[in-house]
Coordinates of C-alpha atoms in Angstrom, one line a residue:
M186 CA -8.2 -59.5 10.5
G187 CA -6.3 -58.5 7.3
T188 CA -5.9 -55.2 5.6
T189 CA -9.0 -55.1 3.5
G190 CA -12.2 -53.4 4.7
G191 CA -15.9 -53.3 3.8
S192 CA -17.1 -54.8 0.5
G193 CA -14.3 -53.5 -1.7
S194 CA -11.3 -55.4 -3.0
G195 CA -8.6 -52.7 -3.0
R196 CA -6.0 -52.5 -0.2
D197 CA -6.9 -48.8 0.3
G198 CA -10.5 -49.6 0.8
A199 CA -12.1 -49.9 -2.7
A200 CA -15.7 -49.0 -3.4
D201 CA -17.5 -50.0 -6.6
G202 CA -14.2 -51.1 -8.1
V203 CA -12.5 -47.7 -7.6
S204 CA -9.8 -47.5 -5.0
R205 CA -9.7 -44.8 -2.3
R206 CA -6.2 -44.0 -3.5
T207 CA -7.5 -43.4 -7.1
L208 CA -10.3 -41.2 -5.7
L209 CA -7.8 -39.2 -3.7
I210 CA -5.4 -38.8 -6.6
G211 CA -8.2 -37.7 -8.9
G212 CA -9.6 -35.3 -6.3
S213 CA -6.2 -33.8 -5.8
A214 CA -5.7 -33.4 -9.5
M215 CA -9.1 -31.7 -9.8
A216 CA -8.3 -29.4 -6.9
A217 CA -5.0 -28.5 -8.4
A218 CA -6.6 -27.7 -11.7
V219 CA -9.2 -25.5 -10.1
T220 CA -6.5 -23.7 -8.1
A221 CA -4.4 -23.1 -11.3
A222 CA -7.5 -21.8 -13.1
A223 CA -8.2 -19.4 -10.2
L224 CA -4.6 -18.2 -10.2
A225 CA -4.7 -17.6 -13.9
R226 CA -7.9 -15.6 -13.6
D227 CA -6.4 -13.6 -10.8
E228 CA -3.3 -12.8 -12.8
L229 CA -5.5 -11.8 -15.7
K230 CA -7.5 -9.5 -13.4
H231 CA -4.3 -7.9 -12.3
A232 CA -3.0 -7.3 -15.8
W233 CA -6.0 -6.9 -18.2
W234 CA -5.2 -3.2 -19.0
R235 CA -1.8 -4.3 -20.3
L236 CA -3.4 -5.9 -23.3
P237 CA -2.9 -4.1 -26.6
G238 CA -5.6 -1.5 -27.2
V239 CA -6.9 -1.7 -23.6
E240 CA -6.5 1.3 -21.3
K241 CA -7.8 1.8 -17.8
P242 CA -9.9 5.0 -17.7
R243 CA -8.1 7.8 -16.0
T244 CA -8.7 11.5 -15.5
P245 CA -5.5 13.6 -15.5
G246 CA -4.9 15.4 -12.2
E247 CA -7.8 13.6 -10.4
L248 CA -7.4 13.5 -6.6
D249 CA -8.1 10.8 -4.1
Y250 CA -8.0 13.2 -1.2
A251 CA -9.9 16.5 -1.6
G252 CA -7.5 18.4 0.7
A253 CA -4.5 17.7 -1.7
R254 CA -3.1 19.5 -4.7
W255 CA -1.9 17.4 -7.6
T256 CA 1.7 17.3 -8.9
A257 CA 2.5 14.1 -10.9
A258 CA 5.4 11.9 -10.1
S259 CA 7.5 10.4 -13.0
E260 CA 5.9 7.3 -14.4
A261 CA 9.2 5.6 -13.8
N262 CA 8.6 5.8 -10.0
W263 CA 5.3 3.9 -9.8
R264 CA 3.5 1.0 -11.4
R265 CA 0.0 1.1 -13.0
A266 CA -2.5 -0.9 -11.1
D267 CA -6.2 -1.1 -10.2
R268 CA -6.2 -1.2 -6.4
P269 CA -8.0 -2.3 -4.4
D270 CA -9.5 -4.7 -7.0
D271 CA -6.2 -6.3 -7.8
Y272 CA -4.2 -5.6 -4.6
R273 CA -5.9 -5.1 -1.3
I274 CA -4.8 -1.9 0.5
D275 CA -4.3 -2.6 4.2
R276 CA -1.4 -0.4 5.3
V277 CA -0.3 3.3 5.5
V278 CA 3.4 3.8 5.6
V279 CA 4.8 7.0 7.2
H280 CA 8.0 8.4 5.8
V281 CA 10.2 11.5 6.4
T282 CA 11.7 13.2 3.3
Q283 CA 15.1 14.0 4.7
G284 CA 14.8 17.3 2.9
S285 CA 12.3 20.0 2.0
L286 CA 8.9 19.5 0.4
A287 CA 10.2 21.1 -2.8
S288 CA 13.2 18.7 -3.0
A289 CA 10.9 15.7 -2.4
V290 CA 8.6 16.8 -5.2
R291 CA 11.5 17.4 -7.4
V292 CA 13.1 13.9 -6.9
F293 CA 9.8 12.2 -7.3
Q294 CA 9.5 13.8 -10.7
D295 CA 12.9 12.5 -11.6
P296 CA 12.7 9.2 -13.6
A297 CA 16.2 8.3 -12.4
H298 CA 15.1 8.3 -8.8
R299 CA 13.1 5.1 -9.1
A300 CA 11.0 5.9 -6.0
A301 CA 8.1 8.1 -5.0
A302 CA 5.3 8.2 -2.4
H303 CA 1.6 8.8 -3.0
Y304 CA 1.6 12.0 -0.9
V305 CA 3.9 14.6 0.6
V306 CA 2.8 16.5 3.6
G307 CA 4.5 19.9 4.3
K308 CA 5.4 21.5 7.6
D309 CA 2.7 24.1 6.8
G310 CA 0.1 21.3 6.6
S311 CA -0.1 21.3 2.8
V312 CA -0.7 18.0 1.1
T313 CA 0.6 17.2 -2.4
Q314 CA -0.6 14.0 -4.1
M315 CA 1.8 12.7 -6.7
I316 CA 0.5 9.2 -7.5
R317 CA -3.0 7.8 -7.5
E318 CA -3.9 5.5 -4.7
L319 CA -5.0 2.9 -7.2
D320 CA -1.4 2.7 -8.5
V321 CA 1.6 1.1 -6.8
A322 CA 4.1 3.6 -5.7
F323 CA 7.8 2.6 -5.2
H324 CA 8.1 3.9 -1.7
A325 CA 8.6 1.1 0.8
G326 CA 11.6 -0.9 -0.5
N327 CA 9.5 -4.1 -0.3
R328 CA 7.3 -5.1 -3.3
A329 CA 4.5 -6.7 -1.2
Y330 CA 4.3 -3.6 1.0
N331 CA 4.3 -1.3 -2.1
E332 CA 1.4 -3.3 -3.5
R333 CA -0.6 -3.2 -0.2
S334 CA 0.0 0.3 1.1
V335 CA -0.3 4.0 0.6
G336 CA 2.9 5.9 1.2
I337 CA 2.9 9.4 2.9
E338 CA 6.1 11.4 3.1
H339 CA 6.6 14.3 5.6
E340 CA 8.8 17.3 5.0
G341 CA 11.8 17.4 7.4
F342 CA 14.6 15.4 8.9
V343 CA 14.4 12.5 11.3
D344 CA 16.8 14.2 13.8
R345 CA 14.9 17.5 13.9
P346 CA 11.8 17.2 16.1
Q347 CA 11.0 20.8 15.4
D348 CA 10.2 19.8 11.8
F349 CA 7.2 17.8 12.9
T350 CA 4.8 20.7 13.4
A351 CA 1.3 20.8 14.7
A352 CA 0.0 21.7 11.3
M353 CA 1.8 18.7 9.7
Y354 CA 0.5 16.2 12.3
A355 CA -3.0 17.4 11.9
A356 CA -3.0 17.4 8.1
S357 CA -1.3 14.0 7.9
A358 CA -3.7 12.5 10.5
R359 CA -6.7 13.7 8.4
L360 CA -5.2 12.2 5.3
T361 CA -4.4 8.9 7.0
A362 CA -7.9 8.7 8.5
S363 CA -9.3 9.3 5.0
V364 CA -7.2 6.5 3.5
C365 CA -8.2 4.1 6.3
G366 CA -11.8 5.0 5.9
R367 CA -11.8 4.3 2.1
Y368 CA -10.2 0.9 2.4
G369 CA -11.5 -0.3 5.8
I370 CA -8.0 -0.2 7.3
P371 CA -8.0 -0.5 11.1
V372 CA -6.6 2.6 12.8
D373 CA -3.9 1.0 14.8
R374 CA -0.1 0.6 14.8
E375 CA -0.2 -2.7 13.0
H376 CA -1.7 -1.1 10.0
V377 CA -0.3 2.5 10.2
V378 CA 3.5 1.9 10.3
G379 CA 6.8 3.7 9.8
H380 CA 9.1 3.0 6.9
V381 CA 11.6 1.6 9.5
E382 CA 9.0 -1.2 10.3
V383 CA 8.7 -2.4 6.7
P384 CA 10.4 -5.9 6.4
G385 CA 13.8 -5.8 4.7
T386 CA 14.1 -2.0 4.7
D387 CA 17.4 -0.2 5.6
H388 CA 15.6 3.1 6.4
T389 CA 15.1 4.6 9.9
D390 CA 12.2 7.1 9.2
P391 CA 10.1 8.5 10.6
G392 CA 12.7 8.3 13.4
P393 CA 12.8 8.6 17.2
Y394 CA 11.2 12.1 17.3
W395 CA 8.0 11.2 15.5
D396 CA 5.3 11.2 18.2
W397 CA 3.3 8.1 17.4
D398 CA 1.0 8.4 20.4
R399 CA 0.1 11.9 19.4
Y400 CA -0.3 11.0 15.7
M401 CA -2.5 8.0 16.3
E402 CA -4.8 9.9 18.6
L403 CA -5.2 12.5 15.9
V404 CA -5.9 9.8 13.3
R405 CA -8.5 8.3 15.6
R406 CA -10.1 11.6 16.2
A407 CA -10.2 12.4 12.5
S408 CA -11.7 8.9 11.8
S409 CA -14.5 9.5 14.3
G410 CA -15.3 12.9 12.8
R411 CA -13.7 15.0 15.5
A412 CA -11.3 17.7 14.6
A413 CA -7.7 16.4 14.3

């Protein structure tokens, strides 16, 4: 029957003198242009405060978690952002300091360290916030995870189960529940992860003695309004 079809004359099935191939090419070009424009707008949304004379409003020492105390990390150890507007937050990453709370705070204040977490939780249940949640902390060793997560350090050593006290578990669970509630993060092990589970990392924390079952039950209880 031949390769033409309908009333058109083109071999791709022409209509009103315009071939289907032309329509497809034109449509693809338009879609590509729309996509490029959307990406450009998205990039501008991520970076508008970097323009000369523009500064994102901040209040020095402002807390995201009422139970914390503020001690600022060095600006070399985090990146300014506007989360969750520019980067969606959908993870909490659990770390262990491999040292004392004081030593963790000290190194996070050191610009040469080039890493810091948003929070440090002590054995006594104290919570120190060092970076705003809206900013990207250099804590996970993976840029995409840094951009999408809140990092929580815990005082102690991975091979010392006695460092993970009841006060620490309870305080950290309340903090994680608060973070999950703010950003609509599901309270499960897909979204609350250990540093060891971050793709590409060479870290092992929180280690084999971190009691995930206990911790997640405490987070769920805190999320539901029950005492952690």
